[in-house]
Amino acid sequence: YTLSLHDALPIYVFNTCARLICNEGKYCHLTPLLMELHWLPIELRIEFKIILIVFKIFKGLAPSYLSSLITRKPESRYNLRNSSDKTLLSYPSFKSKATIGDRAFIFAAPKLWNNLPRDIRESSSINSFKSKLKTFLFKKEFCN
């Protein structure tokens, strides 16, 4: 996958803003700046947005056309650890192309949502959810 100018421009602007705010030069390393600013990299910001949409769907705050794209995982009749977790999403029953299809909402949303810890998925308010989610993604990126 190669970046076009259309894809690279937001990343360039994002990185330039971080350098400008921290008063750093053009060639300084970006990771420490993002950590200092407590900003998520672009890829994780996209994940954050997708997961937030799923949370809004669960809370009835998303448009119906988005709600129709995902389904909750049905309860299993077997006594498995995750069988009673009503916050998990089921994966689509059809396969996608290995490149662009995996980035579609119906494929990305269940994968990202189901990989979250249960306490984040079960947050009661949107503010606590966003706070927990950002902390989780930030630690995933910078504290490993």
Coordinates of N, CA and C in Angstrom, one line a residue:
Y1 N 0.8 -1.2 0.0 CA 0.0 0.0 0.0 C 0.9 1.2 0.0
T2 N 0.7 2.1 -1.0 CA 1.5 3.3 -1.0 C 0.6 4.5 -0.7
L3 N 1.2 5.5 -0.1 CA 0.4 6.7 0.3 C 0.3 7.6 -0.9
S4 N -0.8 8.1 -1.2 CA -1.0 9.1 -2.2 C -0.8 10.5 -1.5
L5 N -0.8 11.5 -2.3 CA -0.7 12.9 -1.7 C -1.9 13.1 -0.8
H6 N -3.0 12.7 -1.2 CA -4.3 12.8 -0.5 C -4.2 12.2 0.9
D7 N -3.5 11.0 1.0 CA -3.4 10.3 2.2 C -2.3 10.9 3.1
A8 N -1.2 11.3 2.5 CA 0.0 11.8 3.2 C -0.2 13.2 3.8
L9 N -1.0 14.0 3.1 CA -1.2 15.4 3.6 C -1.7 15.5 5.0
P10 N -2.7 14.8 5.4 CA -3.2 14.9 6.8 C -2.1 14.5 7.8
I11 N -1.3 13.5 7.5 CA -0.3 13.0 8.4 C 0.8 14.1 8.5
Y12 N 1.2 14.7 7.3 CA 2.2 15.8 7.3 C 1.7 16.9 8.2
V13 N 0.4 17.3 8.1 CA -0.1 18.4 8.9 C -0.1 18.1 10.3
F14 N -0.5 16.9 10.7 CA -0.5 16.4 12.0 C 0.9 16.4 12.7
N15 N 1.8 15.9 11.9 CA 3.2 15.9 12.4 C 3.8 17.3 12.6
T16 N 3.5 18.1 11.6 CA 4.0 19.5 11.7 C 3.4 20.3 12.9
C17 N 2.1 20.0 13.1 CA 1.5 20.6 14.3 C 2.1 20.2 15.6
A18 N 2.5 18.9 15.7 CA 3.1 18.4 16.9 C 4.5 19.1 17.1
R19 N 5.2 19.2 16.0 CA 6.6 19.9 16.0 C 6.4 21.4 16.4
L20 N 5.4 22.0 15.8 CA 5.2 23.4 16.1 C 4.9 23.7 17.5
I21 N 3.9 22.9 18.1 CA 3.5 23.1 19.5 C 4.7 22.8 20.4
C22 N 5.5 21.8 20.1 CA 6.6 21.5 21.0 C 7.9 22.3 20.7
N23 N 7.8 23.2 19.7 CA 8.9 24.0 19.2 C 10.1 23.2 18.9
E24 N 9.9 22.2 18.1 CA 11.0 21.3 17.6 C 11.2 21.5 16.1
G25 N 12.4 21.0 15.7 CA 12.8 21.2 14.3 C 12.1 20.2 13.4
K26 N 12.3 20.4 12.1 CA 11.7 19.5 11.1 C 12.1 18.1 11.1
Y27 N 13.3 17.8 11.6 CA 13.8 16.4 11.6 C 13.9 15.7 12.9
C28 N 13.2 16.3 13.9 CA 13.2 15.6 15.2 C 12.3 14.4 15.2
H29 N 12.6 13.5 16.1 CA 11.8 12.2 16.2 C 10.4 12.5 16.7
L30 N 9.4 12.0 16.1 CA 8.0 12.4 16.4 C 7.4 11.6 17.7
T31 N 7.8 10.4 17.9 CA 7.2 9.6 19.0 C 7.3 10.3 20.4
P32 N 8.4 10.9 20.8 CA 8.4 11.6 22.1 C 7.5 12.8 22.1
L33 N 7.3 13.5 21.0 CA 6.4 14.6 20.9 C 5.0 14.2 21.1
L34 N 4.6 13.1 20.4 CA 3.2 12.6 20.6 C 3.0 12.1 22.0
M35 N 4.0 11.5 22.6 CA 3.8 11.1 24.0 C 3.7 12.3 24.9
E36 N 4.5 13.3 24.7 CA 4.4 14.5 25.5 C 3.0 15.2 25.4
L37 N 2.5 15.3 24.2 CA 1.2 15.9 23.9 C 0.1 15.0 24.3
H38 N 0.4 13.7 24.5 CA -0.7 12.7 24.7 C -1.6 12.6 23.5
W39 N -1.0 12.6 22.3 CA -1.8 12.5 21.1 C -1.6 11.1 20.6
L40 N -2.6 10.5 20.0 CA -2.6 9.2 19.3 C -2.1 9.4 17.9
P41 N -1.3 8.5 17.4 CA -0.9 8.5 15.9 C -2.2 8.4 15.1
I42 N -2.1 8.8 13.8 CA -3.2 8.8 12.9 C -4.0 7.5 12.9
E43 N -3.2 6.4 12.8 CA -3.9 5.1 12.6 C -4.7 4.8 13.9
L44 N -4.2 5.1 15.0 CA -5.0 4.9 16.2 C -6.1 5.8 16.4
R45 N -6.0 7.0 15.9 CA -7.1 8.0 15.9 C -8.3 7.4 15.0
I46 N -7.9 6.8 13.9 CA -9.0 6.1 13.1 C -9.6 5.0 13.9
E47 N -8.8 4.2 14.5 CA -9.4 3.1 15.3 C -10.3 3.7 16.4
F48 N -9.9 4.8 17.1 CA -10.7 5.4 18.1 C -12.0 5.8 17.6
K49 N -12.1 6.4 16.4 CA -13.3 6.9 15.8 C -14.2 5.7 15.5
I50 N -13.7 4.6 14.9 CA -14.5 3.4 14.6 C -15.1 2.8 15.9
I51 N -14.3 2.7 16.9 CA -14.7 2.1 18.2 C -15.8 3.0 18.8
L52 N -15.6 4.3 18.8 CA -16.5 5.2 19.3 C -17.9 5.1 18.6
I53 N -17.9 4.9 17.3 CA -19.1 4.8 16.6 C -19.9 3.5 17.1
V54 N -19.1 2.4 17.3 CA -19.7 1.2 17.8 C -20.4 1.5 19.2
F55 N -19.7 2.2 20.0 CA -20.2 2.5 21.4 C -21.5 3.3 21.2
K56 N -21.5 4.2 20.3 CA -22.7 5.1 20.1 C -23.9 4.2 19.5
I57 N -23.5 3.2 18.7 CA -24.6 2.3 18.2 C -25.2 1.5 19.4
F58 N -24.4 1.0 20.3 CA -24.9 0.3 21.5 C -25.7 1.2 22.4
K59 N -25.4 2.5 22.4 CA -26.2 3.4 23.3 C -27.3 4.0 22.6
G60 N -27.5 3.7 21.3 CA -28.6 4.3 20.5 C -28.4 5.7 20.1
L61 N -27.1 6.1 20.0 CA -26.8 7.5 19.6 C -26.3 7.6 18.1
A62 N -26.3 6.5 17.4 CA -25.8 6.5 16.0 C -26.9 6.4 15.0
P63 N -26.7 6.8 13.8 CA -27.8 6.7 12.8 C -28.1 5.2 12.5
S64 N -29.4 5.0 12.1 CA -29.8 3.6 11.9 C -29.0 2.9 10.8
Y65 N -28.6 3.6 9.8 CA -27.8 3.0 8.7 C -26.5 2.4 9.2
L66 N -25.9 3.0 10.3 CA -24.8 2.4 10.9 C -25.1 1.2 11.8
S67 N -26.2 1.3 12.5 CA -26.7 0.3 13.4 C -27.0 -1.0 12.6
S68 N -27.4 -0.9 11.4 CA -27.8 -2.1 10.6 C -26.5 -2.8 10.1
L69 N -25.4 -2.2 10.2 CA -24.1 -2.8 9.7 C -23.5 -3.8 10.7
I70 N -23.8 -3.7 12.0 CA -23.2 -4.6 12.9 C -24.3 -5.4 13.7
T71 N -23.9 -6.6 14.2 CA -24.9 -7.4 15.0 C -24.1 -7.9 16.2
R72 N -24.9 -8.0 17.3 CA -24.3 -8.5 18.5 C -24.1 -10.0 18.4
K73 N -23.1 -10.5 19.1 CA -22.8 -12.0 19.0 C -23.9 -12.7 19.8
P74 N -24.5 -13.7 19.2 CA -25.6 -14.4 20.0 C -25.0 -15.2 21.2
E75 N -25.8 -15.4 22.2 CA -25.4 -16.1 23.3 C -25.2 -17.6 22.9
S76 N -24.1 -18.2 23.4 CA -23.8 -19.6 23.1 C -24.5 -20.5 24.1
R77 N -24.9 -21.6 23.6 CA -25.5 -22.6 24.5 C -24.5 -23.3 25.3
Y78 N -23.2 -23.2 24.9 CA -22.2 -23.8 25.7 C -21.7 -22.9 26.8
N79 N -21.2 -23.4 27.9 CA -20.8 -22.6 29.0 C -19.4 -22.2 28.9
L80 N -19.2 -21.3 27.9 CA -17.8 -20.7 27.7 C -17.7 -19.4 28.4
R81 N -16.4 -19.0 28.6 CA -16.2 -17.8 29.3 C -16.8 -16.5 28.6
N82 N -16.7 -16.4 27.3 CA -17.3 -15.3 26.6 C -18.7 -15.5 26.2
S83 N -19.3 -16.6 26.4 CA -20.6 -16.9 25.9 C -21.7 -16.0 26.5
S84 N -21.5 -15.5 27.6 CA -22.5 -14.6 28.2 C -22.2 -13.1 28.0
D85 N -21.2 -12.8 27.3 CA -20.8 -11.4 27.1 C -21.6 -10.8 26.0
K86 N -22.6 -10.0 26.4 CA -23.5 -9.4 25.4 C -23.0 -8.2 24.7
T87 N -21.7 -7.8 25.0 CA -21.1 -6.7 24.3 C -20.2 -7.0 23.2
L88 N -20.1 -8.3 22.9 CA -19.3 -8.7 21.7 C -20.1 -8.6 20.4
L89 N -19.4 -8.4 19.3 CA -20.0 -8.3 18.0 C -19.7 -9.6 17.2
S90 N -20.6 -9.9 16.4 CA -20.3 -11.1 15.5 C -19.7 -10.6 14.2
Y91 N -18.9 -11.4 13.6 CA -18.2 -11.1 12.4 C -19.1 -11.4 11.2
P92 N -18.9 -10.7 10.1 CA -19.8 -11.0 8.9 C -19.5 -12.4 8.5
S93 N -20.6 -13.0 7.9 CA -20.5 -14.4 7.5 C -19.9 -14.6 6.1
F94 N -19.5 -13.5 5.4 CA -18.9 -13.6 4.1 C -17.5 -13.0 4.2
K95 N -16.6 -13.5 3.3 CA -15.2 -13.0 3.3 C -15.1 -11.8 2.4
S96 N -14.1 -11.0 2.8 CA -13.8 -9.8 2.0 C -12.5 -10.0 1.3
K97 N -12.2 -9.1 0.4 CA -10.9 -9.1 -0.2 C -9.9 -8.8 0.8
A98 N -8.7 -9.3 0.7 CA -7.7 -9.1 1.8 C -7.1 -7.7 1.9
T99 N -7.4 -6.9 1.0 CA -6.8 -5.5 1.1 C -7.8 -4.5 1.5
I100 N -8.6 -4.0 0.6 CA -9.5 -2.9 1.0 C -10.7 -3.4 1.8
G101 N -11.2 -4.5 1.6 CA -12.4 -5.0 2.3 C -12.2 -5.1 3.8
D102 N -11.0 -5.4 4.3 CA -10.8 -5.5 5.7 C -10.9 -4.1 6.4
R103 N -10.8 -3.1 5.6 CA -10.9 -1.7 6.2 C -12.3 -1.2 6.2
A104 N -13.3 -2.0 5.6 CA -14.7 -1.6 5.7 C -15.2 -1.6 7.1
F105 N -16.1 -0.8 7.4 CA -16.7 -0.7 8.8 C -17.2 -2.1 9.3
I106 N -17.9 -2.8 8.4 CA -18.5 -4.1 8.9 C -17.4 -5.1 9.2
F107 N -16.2 -5.0 8.7 CA -15.2 -5.9 9.1 C -14.3 -5.4 10.2
A108 N -14.0 -4.1 10.1 CA -13.1 -3.4 11.1 C -13.7 -3.3 12.5
A109 N -15.0 -2.9 12.5 CA -15.7 -2.6 13.8 C -15.7 -3.8 14.7
P110 N -16.1 -5.0 14.3 CA -16.1 -6.1 15.2 C -14.7 -6.5 15.7
K111 N -13.8 -6.5 14.8 CA -12.4 -6.8 15.2 C -11.9 -5.9 16.2
L112 N -12.0 -4.6 16.0 CA -11.5 -3.6 17.0 C -12.3 -3.7 18.3
W113 N -13.6 -3.7 18.2 CA -14.4 -3.7 19.4 C -14.2 -5.0 20.3
N114 N -14.2 -6.1 19.6 CA -14.0 -7.4 20.4 C -12.6 -7.5 21.1
N115 N -11.6 -6.8 20.6 CA -10.3 -6.8 21.2 C -10.2 -5.8 22.4
L116 N -11.2 -5.1 22.6 CA -11.1 -4.2 23.8 C -11.4 -5.0 25.1
P117 N -10.8 -4.6 26.2 CA -11.1 -5.2 27.5 C -12.6 -5.0 27.8
R118 N -13.2 -5.9 28.5 CA -14.6 -5.9 28.8 C -15.0 -4.6 29.6
D119 N -14.2 -4.2 30.5 CA -14.5 -3.0 31.3 C -14.7 -1.7 30.5
I120 N -13.9 -1.7 29.4 CA -14.1 -0.5 28.5 C -15.4 -0.6 27.7
R121 N -15.6 -1.8 27.2 CA -16.9 -2.0 26.4 C -18.1 -1.8 27.2
E122 N -18.0 -2.0 28.5 CA -19.2 -1.9 29.4 C -19.3 -0.5 30.1
S123 N -18.5 0.5 29.6 CA -18.6 1.8 30.2 C -20.0 2.3 30.1
S124 N -20.4 3.1 31.1 CA -21.8 3.6 31.2 C -22.0 4.9 30.4
S125 N -21.0 5.8 30.4 CA -21.2 7.1 29.8 C -20.2 7.3 28.6
I126 N -20.5 8.1 27.8 CA -19.6 8.4 26.6 C -18.3 9.0 27.0
N127 N -18.3 9.9 28.0 CA -17.1 10.5 28.5 C -16.1 9.5 29.2
S128 N -16.7 8.6 30.0 CA -15.8 7.6 30.6 C -15.3 6.6 29.6
F129 N -16.1 6.3 28.6 CA -15.7 5.4 27.5 C -14.5 6.0 26.7
K130 N -14.7 7.3 26.3 CA -13.6 7.9 25.6 C -12.3 8.0 26.3
S131 N -12.4 8.3 27.6 CA -11.2 8.4 28.4 C -10.5 7.1 28.6
K132 N -11.3 6.0 28.9 CA -10.7 4.7 29.0 C -10.1 4.2 27.7
L133 N -10.9 4.5 26.6 CA -10.4 4.0 25.3 C -9.1 4.7 24.9
K134 N -9.0 6.0 25.1 CA -7.8 6.7 24.7 C -6.6 6.3 25.5
T135 N -6.8 6.0 26.8 CA -5.8 5.5 27.7 C -5.3 4.1 27.2
F136 N -6.3 3.3 26.9 CA -6.0 1.9 26.4 C -5.1 2.0 25.1
L137 N -5.6 2.8 24.1 CA -4.8 2.9 22.9 C -3.5 3.5 23.0
F138 N -3.4 4.5 23.9 CA -2.1 5.2 24.2 C -1.1 4.2 24.8
K139 N -1.6 3.5 25.7 CA -0.7 2.5 26.4 C -0.3 1.4 25.4
K140 N -1.2 1.0 24.5 CA -0.9 0.0 23.5 C 0.2 0.4 22.6
E141 N 0.2 1.7 22.2 CA 1.1 2.3 21.3 C 2.5 2.6 21.9
F142 N 2.4 3.2 23.1 CA 3.7 3.8 23.6 C 4.3 3.1 24.8
C143 N 3.5 2.2 25.5 CA 4.0 1.6 26.7 C 4.4 0.1 26.5
N144 N 4.6 -0.3 25.3 CA 5.0 -1.7 25.1 C 6.4 -1.9 24.9

